[in-house]
PDB file of C-alpha atoms in Angstrom:
ATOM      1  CA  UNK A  12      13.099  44.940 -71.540  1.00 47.00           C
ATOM      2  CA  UNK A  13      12.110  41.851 -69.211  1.00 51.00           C
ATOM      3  CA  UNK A  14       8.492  42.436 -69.800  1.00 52.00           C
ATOM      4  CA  UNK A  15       8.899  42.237 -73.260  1.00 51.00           C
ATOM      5  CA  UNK A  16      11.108  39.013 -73.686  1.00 53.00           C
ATOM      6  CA  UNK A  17       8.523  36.112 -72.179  1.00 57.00           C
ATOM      7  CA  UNK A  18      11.546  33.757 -71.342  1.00 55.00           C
ATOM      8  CA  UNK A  19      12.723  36.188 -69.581  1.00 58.00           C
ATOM      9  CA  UNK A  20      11.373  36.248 -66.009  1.00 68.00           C
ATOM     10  CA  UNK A  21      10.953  39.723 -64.362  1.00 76.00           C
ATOM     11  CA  UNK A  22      11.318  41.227 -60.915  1.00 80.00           C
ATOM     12  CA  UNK A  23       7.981  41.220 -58.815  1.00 89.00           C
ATOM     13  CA  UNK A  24       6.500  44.588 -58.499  1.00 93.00           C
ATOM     14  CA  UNK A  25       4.310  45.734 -55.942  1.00 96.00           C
ATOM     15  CA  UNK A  26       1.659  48.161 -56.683  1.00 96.00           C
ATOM     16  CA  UNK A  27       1.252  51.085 -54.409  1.00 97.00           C
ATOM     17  CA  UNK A  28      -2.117  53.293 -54.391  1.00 96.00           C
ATOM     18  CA  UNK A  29      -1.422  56.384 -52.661  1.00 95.00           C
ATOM     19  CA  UNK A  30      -4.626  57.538 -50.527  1.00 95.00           C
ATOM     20  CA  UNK A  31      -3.461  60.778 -48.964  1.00 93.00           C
ATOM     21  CA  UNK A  32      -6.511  63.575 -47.682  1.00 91.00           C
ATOM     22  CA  UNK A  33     -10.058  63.746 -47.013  1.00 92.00           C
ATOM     23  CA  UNK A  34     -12.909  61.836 -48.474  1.00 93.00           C
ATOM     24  CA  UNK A  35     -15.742  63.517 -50.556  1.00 91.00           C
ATOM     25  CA  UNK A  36     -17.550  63.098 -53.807  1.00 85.00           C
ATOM     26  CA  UNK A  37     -15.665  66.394 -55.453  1.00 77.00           C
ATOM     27  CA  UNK A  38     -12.994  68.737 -55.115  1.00 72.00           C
ATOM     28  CA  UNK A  39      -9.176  67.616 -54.282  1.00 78.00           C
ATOM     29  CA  UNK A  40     -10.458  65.115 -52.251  1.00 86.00           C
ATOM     30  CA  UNK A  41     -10.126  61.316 -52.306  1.00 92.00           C
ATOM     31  CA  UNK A  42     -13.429  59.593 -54.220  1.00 92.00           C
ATOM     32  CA  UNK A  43     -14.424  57.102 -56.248  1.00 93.00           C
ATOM     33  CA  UNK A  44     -14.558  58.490 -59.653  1.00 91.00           C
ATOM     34  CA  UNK A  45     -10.719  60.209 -59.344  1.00 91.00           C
ATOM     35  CA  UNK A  46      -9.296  56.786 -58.128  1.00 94.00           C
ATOM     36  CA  UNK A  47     -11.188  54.498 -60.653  1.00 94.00           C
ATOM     37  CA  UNK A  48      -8.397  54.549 -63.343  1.00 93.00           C
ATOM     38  CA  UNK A  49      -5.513  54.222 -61.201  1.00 94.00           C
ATOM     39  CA  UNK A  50      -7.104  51.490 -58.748  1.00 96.00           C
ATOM     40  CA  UNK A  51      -8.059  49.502 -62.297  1.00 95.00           C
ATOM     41  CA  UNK A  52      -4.582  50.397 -63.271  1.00 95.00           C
ATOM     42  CA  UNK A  53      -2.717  49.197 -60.251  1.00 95.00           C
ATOM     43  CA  UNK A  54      -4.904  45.833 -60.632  1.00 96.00           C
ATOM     44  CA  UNK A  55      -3.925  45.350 -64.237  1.00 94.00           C
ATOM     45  CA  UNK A  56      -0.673  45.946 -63.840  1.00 89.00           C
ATOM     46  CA  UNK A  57      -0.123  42.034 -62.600  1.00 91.00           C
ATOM     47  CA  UNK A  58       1.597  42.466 -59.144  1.00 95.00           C
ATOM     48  CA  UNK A  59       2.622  40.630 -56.605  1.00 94.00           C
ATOM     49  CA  UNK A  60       0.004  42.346 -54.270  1.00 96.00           C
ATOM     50  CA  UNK A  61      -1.367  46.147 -54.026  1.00 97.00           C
ATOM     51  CA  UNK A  62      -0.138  48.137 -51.223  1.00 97.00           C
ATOM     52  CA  UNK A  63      -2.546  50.877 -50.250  1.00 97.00           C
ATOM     53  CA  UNK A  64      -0.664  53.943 -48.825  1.00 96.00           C
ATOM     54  CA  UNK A  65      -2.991  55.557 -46.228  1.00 96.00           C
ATOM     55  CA  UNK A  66      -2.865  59.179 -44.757  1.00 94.00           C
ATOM     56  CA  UNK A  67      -6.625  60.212 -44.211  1.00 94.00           C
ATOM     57  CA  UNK A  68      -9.247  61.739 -41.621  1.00 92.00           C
ATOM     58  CA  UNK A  69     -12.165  60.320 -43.109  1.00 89.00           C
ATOM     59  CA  UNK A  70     -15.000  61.859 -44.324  1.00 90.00           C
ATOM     60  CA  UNK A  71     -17.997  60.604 -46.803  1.00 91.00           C
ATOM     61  CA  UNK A  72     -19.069  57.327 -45.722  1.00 91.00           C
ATOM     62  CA  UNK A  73     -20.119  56.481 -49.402  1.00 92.00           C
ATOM     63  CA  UNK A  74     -17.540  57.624 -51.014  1.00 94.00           C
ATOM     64  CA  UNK A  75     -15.526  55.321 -48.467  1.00 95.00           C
ATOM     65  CA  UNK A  76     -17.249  52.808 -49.147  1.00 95.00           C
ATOM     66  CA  UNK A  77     -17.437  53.015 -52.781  1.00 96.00           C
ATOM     67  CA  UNK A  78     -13.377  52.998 -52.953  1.00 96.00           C
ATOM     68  CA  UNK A  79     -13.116  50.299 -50.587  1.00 96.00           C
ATOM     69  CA  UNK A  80     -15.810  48.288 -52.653  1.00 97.00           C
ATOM     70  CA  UNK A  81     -13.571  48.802 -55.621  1.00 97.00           C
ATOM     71  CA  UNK A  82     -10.493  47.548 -54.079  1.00 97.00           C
ATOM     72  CA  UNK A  83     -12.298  44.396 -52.903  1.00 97.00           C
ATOM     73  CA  UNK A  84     -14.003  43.536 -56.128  1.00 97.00           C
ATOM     74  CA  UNK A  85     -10.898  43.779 -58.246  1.00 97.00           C
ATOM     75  CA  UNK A  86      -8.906  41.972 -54.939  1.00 97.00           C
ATOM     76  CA  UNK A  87     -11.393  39.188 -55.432  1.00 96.00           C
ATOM     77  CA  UNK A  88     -11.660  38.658 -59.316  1.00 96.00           C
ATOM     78  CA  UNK A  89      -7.691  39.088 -59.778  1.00 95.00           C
ATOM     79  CA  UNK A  90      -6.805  36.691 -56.974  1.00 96.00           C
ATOM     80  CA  UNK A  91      -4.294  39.401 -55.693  1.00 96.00           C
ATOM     81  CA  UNK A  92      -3.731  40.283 -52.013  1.00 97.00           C
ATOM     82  CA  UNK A  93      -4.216  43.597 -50.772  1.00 98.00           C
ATOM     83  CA  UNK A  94      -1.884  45.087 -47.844  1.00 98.00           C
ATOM     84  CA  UNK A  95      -2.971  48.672 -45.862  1.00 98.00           C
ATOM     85  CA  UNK A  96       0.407  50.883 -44.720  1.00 98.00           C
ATOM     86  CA  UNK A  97      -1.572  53.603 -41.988  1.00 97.00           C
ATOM     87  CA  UNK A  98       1.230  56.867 -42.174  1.00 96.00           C
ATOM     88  CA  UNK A  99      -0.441  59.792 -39.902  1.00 94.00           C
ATOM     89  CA  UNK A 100      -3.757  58.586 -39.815  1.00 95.00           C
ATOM     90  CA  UNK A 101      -6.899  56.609 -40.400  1.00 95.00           C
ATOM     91  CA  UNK A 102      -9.576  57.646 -39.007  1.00 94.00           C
ATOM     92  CA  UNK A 103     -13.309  57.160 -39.625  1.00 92.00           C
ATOM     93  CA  UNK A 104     -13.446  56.819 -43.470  1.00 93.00           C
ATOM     94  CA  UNK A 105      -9.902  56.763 -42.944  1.00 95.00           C
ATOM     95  CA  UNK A 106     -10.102  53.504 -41.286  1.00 96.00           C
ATOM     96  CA  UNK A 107     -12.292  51.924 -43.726  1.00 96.00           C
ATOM     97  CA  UNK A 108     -10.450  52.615 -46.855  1.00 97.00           C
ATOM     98  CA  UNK A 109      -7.424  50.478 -44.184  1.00 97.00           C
ATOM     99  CA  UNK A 110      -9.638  47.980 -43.778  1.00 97.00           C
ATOM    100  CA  UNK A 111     -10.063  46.958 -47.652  1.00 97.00           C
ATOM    101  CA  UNK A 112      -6.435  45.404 -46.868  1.00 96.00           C
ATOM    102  CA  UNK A 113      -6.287  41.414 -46.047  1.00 97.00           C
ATOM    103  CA  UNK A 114      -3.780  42.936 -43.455  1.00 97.00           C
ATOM    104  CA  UNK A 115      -3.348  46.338 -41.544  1.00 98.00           C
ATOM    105  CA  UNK A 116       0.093  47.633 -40.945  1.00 98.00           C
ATOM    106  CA  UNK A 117       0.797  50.831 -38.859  1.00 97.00           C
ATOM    107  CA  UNK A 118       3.934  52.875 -37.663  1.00 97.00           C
ATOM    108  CA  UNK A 119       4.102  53.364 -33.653  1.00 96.00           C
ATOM    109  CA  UNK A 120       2.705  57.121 -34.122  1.00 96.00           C
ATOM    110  CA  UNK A 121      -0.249  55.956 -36.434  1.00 96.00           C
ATOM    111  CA  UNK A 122      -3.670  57.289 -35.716  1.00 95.00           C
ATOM    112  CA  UNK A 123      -6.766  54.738 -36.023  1.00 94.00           C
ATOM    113  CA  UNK A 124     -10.131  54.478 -35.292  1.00 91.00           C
ATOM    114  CA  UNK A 125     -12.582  57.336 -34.883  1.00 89.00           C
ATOM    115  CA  UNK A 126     -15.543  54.522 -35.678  1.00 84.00           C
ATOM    116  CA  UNK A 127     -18.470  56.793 -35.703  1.00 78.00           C
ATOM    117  CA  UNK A 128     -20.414  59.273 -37.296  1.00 74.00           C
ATOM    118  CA  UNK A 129     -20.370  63.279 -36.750  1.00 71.00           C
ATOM    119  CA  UNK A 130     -22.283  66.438 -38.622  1.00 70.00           C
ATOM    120  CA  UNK A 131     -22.301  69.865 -37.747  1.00 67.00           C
ATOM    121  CA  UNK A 132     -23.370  73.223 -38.216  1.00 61.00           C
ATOM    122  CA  UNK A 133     -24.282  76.812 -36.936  1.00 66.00           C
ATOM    123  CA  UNK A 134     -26.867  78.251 -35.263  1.00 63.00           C
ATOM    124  CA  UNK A 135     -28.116  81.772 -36.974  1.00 64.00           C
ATOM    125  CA  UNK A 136     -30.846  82.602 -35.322  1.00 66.00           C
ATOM    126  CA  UNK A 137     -31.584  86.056 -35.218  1.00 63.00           C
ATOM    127  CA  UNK A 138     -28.592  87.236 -36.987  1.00 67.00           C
ATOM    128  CA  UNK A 139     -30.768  88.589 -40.262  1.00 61.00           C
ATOM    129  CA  UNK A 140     -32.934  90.620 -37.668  1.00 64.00           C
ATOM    130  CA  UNK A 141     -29.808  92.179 -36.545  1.00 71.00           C
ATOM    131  CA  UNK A 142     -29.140  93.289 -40.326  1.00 76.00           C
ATOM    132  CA  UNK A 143     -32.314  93.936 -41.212  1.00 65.00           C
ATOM    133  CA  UNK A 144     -33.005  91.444 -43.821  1.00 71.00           C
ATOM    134  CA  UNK A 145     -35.503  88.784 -43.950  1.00 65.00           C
ATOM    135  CA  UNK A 146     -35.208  85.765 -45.283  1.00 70.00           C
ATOM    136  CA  UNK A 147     -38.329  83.954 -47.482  1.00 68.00           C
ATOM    137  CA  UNK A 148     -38.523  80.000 -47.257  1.00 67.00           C
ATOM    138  CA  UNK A 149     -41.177  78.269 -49.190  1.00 67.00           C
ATOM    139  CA  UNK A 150     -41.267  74.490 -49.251  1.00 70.00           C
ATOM    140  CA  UNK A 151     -43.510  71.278 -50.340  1.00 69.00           C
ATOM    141  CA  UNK A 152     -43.259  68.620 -47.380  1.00 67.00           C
ATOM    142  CA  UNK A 153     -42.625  69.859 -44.124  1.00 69.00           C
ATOM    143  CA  UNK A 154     -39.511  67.876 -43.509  1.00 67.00           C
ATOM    144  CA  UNK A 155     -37.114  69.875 -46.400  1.00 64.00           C
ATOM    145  CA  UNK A 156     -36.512  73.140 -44.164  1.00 64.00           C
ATOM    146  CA  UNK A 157     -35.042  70.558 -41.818  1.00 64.00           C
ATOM    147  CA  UNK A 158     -32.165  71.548 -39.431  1.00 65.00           C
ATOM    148  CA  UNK A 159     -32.426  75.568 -41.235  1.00 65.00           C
ATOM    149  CA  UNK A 160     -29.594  77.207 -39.828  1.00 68.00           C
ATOM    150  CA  UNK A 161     -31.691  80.356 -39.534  1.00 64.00           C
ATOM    151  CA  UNK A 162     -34.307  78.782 -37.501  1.00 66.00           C
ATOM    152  CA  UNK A 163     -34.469  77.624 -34.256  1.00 64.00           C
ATOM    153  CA  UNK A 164     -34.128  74.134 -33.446  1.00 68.00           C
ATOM    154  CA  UNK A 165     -36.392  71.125 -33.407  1.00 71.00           C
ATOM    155  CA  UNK A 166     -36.293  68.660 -31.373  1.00 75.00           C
ATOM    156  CA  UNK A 167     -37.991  66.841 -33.982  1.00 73.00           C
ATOM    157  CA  UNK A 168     -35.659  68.149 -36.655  1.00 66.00           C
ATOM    158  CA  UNK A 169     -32.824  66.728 -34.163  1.00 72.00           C
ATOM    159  CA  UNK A 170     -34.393  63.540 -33.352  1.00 75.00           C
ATOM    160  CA  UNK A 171     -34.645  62.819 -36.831  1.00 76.00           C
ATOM    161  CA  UNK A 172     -31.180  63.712 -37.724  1.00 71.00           C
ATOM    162  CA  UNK A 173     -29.687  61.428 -35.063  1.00 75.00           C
ATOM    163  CA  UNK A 174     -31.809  58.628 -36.354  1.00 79.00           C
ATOM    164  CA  UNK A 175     -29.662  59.052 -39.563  1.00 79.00           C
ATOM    165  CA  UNK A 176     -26.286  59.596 -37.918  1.00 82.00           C
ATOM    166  CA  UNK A 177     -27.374  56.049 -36.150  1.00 79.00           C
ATOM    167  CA  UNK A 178     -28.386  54.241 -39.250  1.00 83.00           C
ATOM    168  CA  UNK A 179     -24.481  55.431 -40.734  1.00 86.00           C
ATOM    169  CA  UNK A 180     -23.171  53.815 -37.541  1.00 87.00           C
ATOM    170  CA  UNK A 181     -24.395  50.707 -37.905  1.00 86.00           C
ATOM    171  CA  UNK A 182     -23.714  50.709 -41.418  1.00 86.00           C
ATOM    172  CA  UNK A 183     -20.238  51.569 -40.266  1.00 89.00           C
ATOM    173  CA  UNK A 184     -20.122  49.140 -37.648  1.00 86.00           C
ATOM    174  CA  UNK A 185     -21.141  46.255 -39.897  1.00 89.00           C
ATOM    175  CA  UNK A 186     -18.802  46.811 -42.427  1.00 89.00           C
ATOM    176  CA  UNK A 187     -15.813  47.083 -39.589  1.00 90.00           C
ATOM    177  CA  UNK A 188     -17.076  44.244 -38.171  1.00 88.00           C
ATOM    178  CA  UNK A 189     -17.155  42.076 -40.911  1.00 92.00           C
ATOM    179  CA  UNK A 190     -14.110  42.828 -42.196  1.00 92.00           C
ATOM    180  CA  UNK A 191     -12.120  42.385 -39.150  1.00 91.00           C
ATOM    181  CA  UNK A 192     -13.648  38.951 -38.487  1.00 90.00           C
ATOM    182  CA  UNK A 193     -11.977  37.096 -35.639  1.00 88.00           C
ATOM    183  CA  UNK A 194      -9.641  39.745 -35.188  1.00 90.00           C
ATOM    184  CA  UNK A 195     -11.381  42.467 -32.668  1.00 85.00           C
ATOM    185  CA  UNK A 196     -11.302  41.573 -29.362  1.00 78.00           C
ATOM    186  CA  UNK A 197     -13.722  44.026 -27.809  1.00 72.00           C
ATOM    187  CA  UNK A 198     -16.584  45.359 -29.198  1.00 67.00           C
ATOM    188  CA  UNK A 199     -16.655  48.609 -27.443  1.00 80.00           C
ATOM    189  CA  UNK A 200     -14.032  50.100 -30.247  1.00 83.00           C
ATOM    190  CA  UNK A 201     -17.514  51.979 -31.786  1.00 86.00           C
ATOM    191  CA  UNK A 202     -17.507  54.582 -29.909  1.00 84.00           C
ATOM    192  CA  UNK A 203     -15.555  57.211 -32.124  1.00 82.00           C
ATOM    193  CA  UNK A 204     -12.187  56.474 -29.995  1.00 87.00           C
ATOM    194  CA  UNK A 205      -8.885  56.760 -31.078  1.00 92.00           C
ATOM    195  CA  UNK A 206      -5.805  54.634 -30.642  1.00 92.00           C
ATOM    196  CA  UNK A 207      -1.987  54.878 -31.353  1.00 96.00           C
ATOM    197  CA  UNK A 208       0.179  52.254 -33.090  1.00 92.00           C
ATOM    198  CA  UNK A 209       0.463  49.405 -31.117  1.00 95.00           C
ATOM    199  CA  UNK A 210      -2.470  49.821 -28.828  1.00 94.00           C
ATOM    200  CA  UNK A 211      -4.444  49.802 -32.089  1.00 94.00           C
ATOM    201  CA  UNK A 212      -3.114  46.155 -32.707  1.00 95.00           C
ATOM    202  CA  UNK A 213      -3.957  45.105 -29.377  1.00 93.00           C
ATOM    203  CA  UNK A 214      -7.609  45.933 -30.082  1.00 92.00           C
ATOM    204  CA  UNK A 215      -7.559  44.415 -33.140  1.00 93.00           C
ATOM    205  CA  UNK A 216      -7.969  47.611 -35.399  1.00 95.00           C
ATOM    206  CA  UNK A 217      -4.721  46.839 -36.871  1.00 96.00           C
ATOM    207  CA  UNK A 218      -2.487  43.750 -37.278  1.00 96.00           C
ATOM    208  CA  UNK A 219       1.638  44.608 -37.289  1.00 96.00           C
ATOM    209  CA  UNK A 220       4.015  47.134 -37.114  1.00 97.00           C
ATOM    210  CA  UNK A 221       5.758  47.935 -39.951  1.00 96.00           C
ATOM    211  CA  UNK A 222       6.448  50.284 -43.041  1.00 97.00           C
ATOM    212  CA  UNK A 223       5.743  49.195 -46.851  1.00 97.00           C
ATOM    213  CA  UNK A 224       9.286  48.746 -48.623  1.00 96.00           C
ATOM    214  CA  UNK A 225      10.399  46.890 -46.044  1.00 96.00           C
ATOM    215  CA  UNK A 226       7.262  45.184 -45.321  1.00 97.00           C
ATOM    216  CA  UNK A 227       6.859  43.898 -49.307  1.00 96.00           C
ATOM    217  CA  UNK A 228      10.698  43.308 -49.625  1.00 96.00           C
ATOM    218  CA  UNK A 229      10.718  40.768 -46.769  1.00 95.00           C
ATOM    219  CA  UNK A 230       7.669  39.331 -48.629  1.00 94.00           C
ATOM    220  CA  UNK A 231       8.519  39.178 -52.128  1.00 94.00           C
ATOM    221  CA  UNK A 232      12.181  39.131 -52.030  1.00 93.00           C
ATOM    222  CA  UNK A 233      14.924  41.946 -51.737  1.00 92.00           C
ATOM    223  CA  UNK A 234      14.489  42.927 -55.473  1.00 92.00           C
ATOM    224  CA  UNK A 235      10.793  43.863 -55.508  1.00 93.00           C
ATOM    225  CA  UNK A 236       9.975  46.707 -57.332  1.00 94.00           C
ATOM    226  CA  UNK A 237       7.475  49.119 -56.474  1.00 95.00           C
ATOM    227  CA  UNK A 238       4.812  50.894 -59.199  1.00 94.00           C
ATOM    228  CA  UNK A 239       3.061  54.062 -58.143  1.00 94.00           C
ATOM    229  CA  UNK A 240      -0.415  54.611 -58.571  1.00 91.00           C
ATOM    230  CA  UNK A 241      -2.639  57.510 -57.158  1.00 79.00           C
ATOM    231  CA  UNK A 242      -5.613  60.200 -57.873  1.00 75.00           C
ATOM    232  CA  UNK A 243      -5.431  61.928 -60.953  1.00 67.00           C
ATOM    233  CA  UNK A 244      -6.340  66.311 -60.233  1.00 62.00           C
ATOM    234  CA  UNK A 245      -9.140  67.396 -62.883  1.00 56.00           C
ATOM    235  CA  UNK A 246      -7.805  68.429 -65.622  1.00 54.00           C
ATOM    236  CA  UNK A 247      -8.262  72.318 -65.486  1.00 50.00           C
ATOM    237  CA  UNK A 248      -7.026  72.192 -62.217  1.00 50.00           C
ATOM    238  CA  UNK A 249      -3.231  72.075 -63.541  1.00 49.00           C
ATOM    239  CA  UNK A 250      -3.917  75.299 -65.521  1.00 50.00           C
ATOM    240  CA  UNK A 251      -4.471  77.422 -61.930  1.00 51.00           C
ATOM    241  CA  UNK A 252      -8.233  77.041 -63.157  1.00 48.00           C
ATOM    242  CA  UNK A 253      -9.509  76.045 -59.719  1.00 50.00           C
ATOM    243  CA  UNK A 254      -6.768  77.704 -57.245  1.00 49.00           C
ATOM    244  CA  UNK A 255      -9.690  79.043 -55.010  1.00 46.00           C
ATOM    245  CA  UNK A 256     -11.607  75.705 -54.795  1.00 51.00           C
ATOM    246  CA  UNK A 257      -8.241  74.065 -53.898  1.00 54.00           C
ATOM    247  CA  UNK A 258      -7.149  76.707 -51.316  1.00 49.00           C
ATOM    248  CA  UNK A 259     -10.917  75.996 -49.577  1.00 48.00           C
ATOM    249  CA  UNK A 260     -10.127  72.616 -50.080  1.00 53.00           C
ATOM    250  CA  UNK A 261      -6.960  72.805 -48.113  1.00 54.00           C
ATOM    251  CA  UNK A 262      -8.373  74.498 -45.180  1.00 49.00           C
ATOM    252  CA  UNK A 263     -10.822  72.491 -45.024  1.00 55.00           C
ATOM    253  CA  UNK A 264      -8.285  68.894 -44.417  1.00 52.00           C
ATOM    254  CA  UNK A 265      -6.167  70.993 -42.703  1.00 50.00           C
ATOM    255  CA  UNK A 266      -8.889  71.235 -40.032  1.00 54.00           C
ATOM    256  CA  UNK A 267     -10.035  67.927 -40.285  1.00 56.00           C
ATOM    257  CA  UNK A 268      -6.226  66.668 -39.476  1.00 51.00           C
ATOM    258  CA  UNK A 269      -6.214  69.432 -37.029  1.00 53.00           C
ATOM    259  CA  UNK A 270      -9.037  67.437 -34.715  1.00 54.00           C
ATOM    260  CA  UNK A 271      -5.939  64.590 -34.267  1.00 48.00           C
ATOM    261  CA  UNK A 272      -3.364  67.105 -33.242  1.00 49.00           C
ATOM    262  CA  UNK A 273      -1.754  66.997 -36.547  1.00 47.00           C
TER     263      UNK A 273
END
């Protein structure tokens, strides 16, 4: 009723995105397009400041940066502060969706870091001669049979591949190292380390300890409210229409948490 009586003045609100799983462009995952509404949403919705609720591995470096772009653009134009709560983990794309907050909080058992850049892949050579099948690969520019899993390797097919793992890195490392201005105290934190709660402050990864509702209260006063805003599932997916994609899906974060013990 407050917010519809003007003399009336209301509670602050906080608004919370949630950004919980691994990063790609489709699927279950956390992108761009899926958080769009709610991130425009959560913006609109006149708070106090937006609290970003973080629990992620990492994983496409645009898709990343896209979200993170998002949250800065709209931080910017609206005048509103942005605060990052790490939960399990942050780690590579993790860790840059954190760092579109003005400030980085983690819990003591927080995971952050993992500043680098990794691709892999499996070797198959030979394993269609075993079968008895062969395979048929016809191509215009001899650099699109690149890395063929059913070939053996390059070293100019490798050579060229780290050359674009290094370009990601520095992209990475840029990005990182503008954002945390004045705040990292050693530049050897690009290596694809790891650190844990407080040691990740002491680097200057992260800023404080401390948890959101607590965090926000002691901010904005003990009768803050909070408004929660996260990705939207496609559609279809509600109706069991993509059970299989999503069961992939989930084996596929549960391995990437599985690479921080979790």
């Amino acid at each position: 009723m407050k917010n519809w009586i003007p003399f009336i003045k209301s509670d602050p609100h906080v608004a919370v995105i949630r950004l919980q799983g691994t990063i790609a462009s489709s699927g279950r995952s956390l992108n761009d397009r899926g958080l769009t509404d709610s991130i425009e949403k959560a913006f609109r919705s006149k708070p106090k400041a937006v609290a970003l609720e973080i629990s992620s591995p990492g994983g496409s470096p645009v898709q990343s940066s896209l979200i993170c772009a998002r949250i800065r653009r709209l931080a910017d134009e609206k005048d509103i502060p942005v605060y990052s709560f790490v939960e399990d983990v942050a780690a590579s794309g993790g860790y840059w969706l954190a760092t579109a907050g003005d400030e980085i909080y983690v819990d003591r058992g927080s995971i952050v870091g993992s500043i680098g850049v990794i691709t892999a892949g499996f070797g198959l050579t030979g394993t269609l001669d075993k079968i008895g099948a062969e395979r048929r690969v016809y191509t215009a520019g001899k650099s699109k049979s690149m890395l063929d899993p059913f070939q053996a390797e390059k070293p100019a097919d490798v050579k060229r591949l780290k050359g674009l793992l290094d370009d990601l890195h520095v992209f990475f490392k840029d990005h990182v190292s503008t954002r945390r201005a004045g705040k990292i105290v050693d530049q050897d934190l690009f290596t694809g380390d790891i650190w844990v709660g407080q040691k990740s402050i002491d680097v200057g990864l992260a800023d404080h300890l401390g948890h959101l509702v607590p965090t926000m209260k002691d901010r904005f006063g003990d009768k803050t409210k909070f408004r929660r805003f996260g990705q939207k599932k496609p559609f279809l997916s509600r109706f069991g229409a993509q059970i299989i994609d999503d069961a992939v899906g989930g084996i596929e974060e549960r391995a990437s948490y599985a690479r921080f013990g979790l």
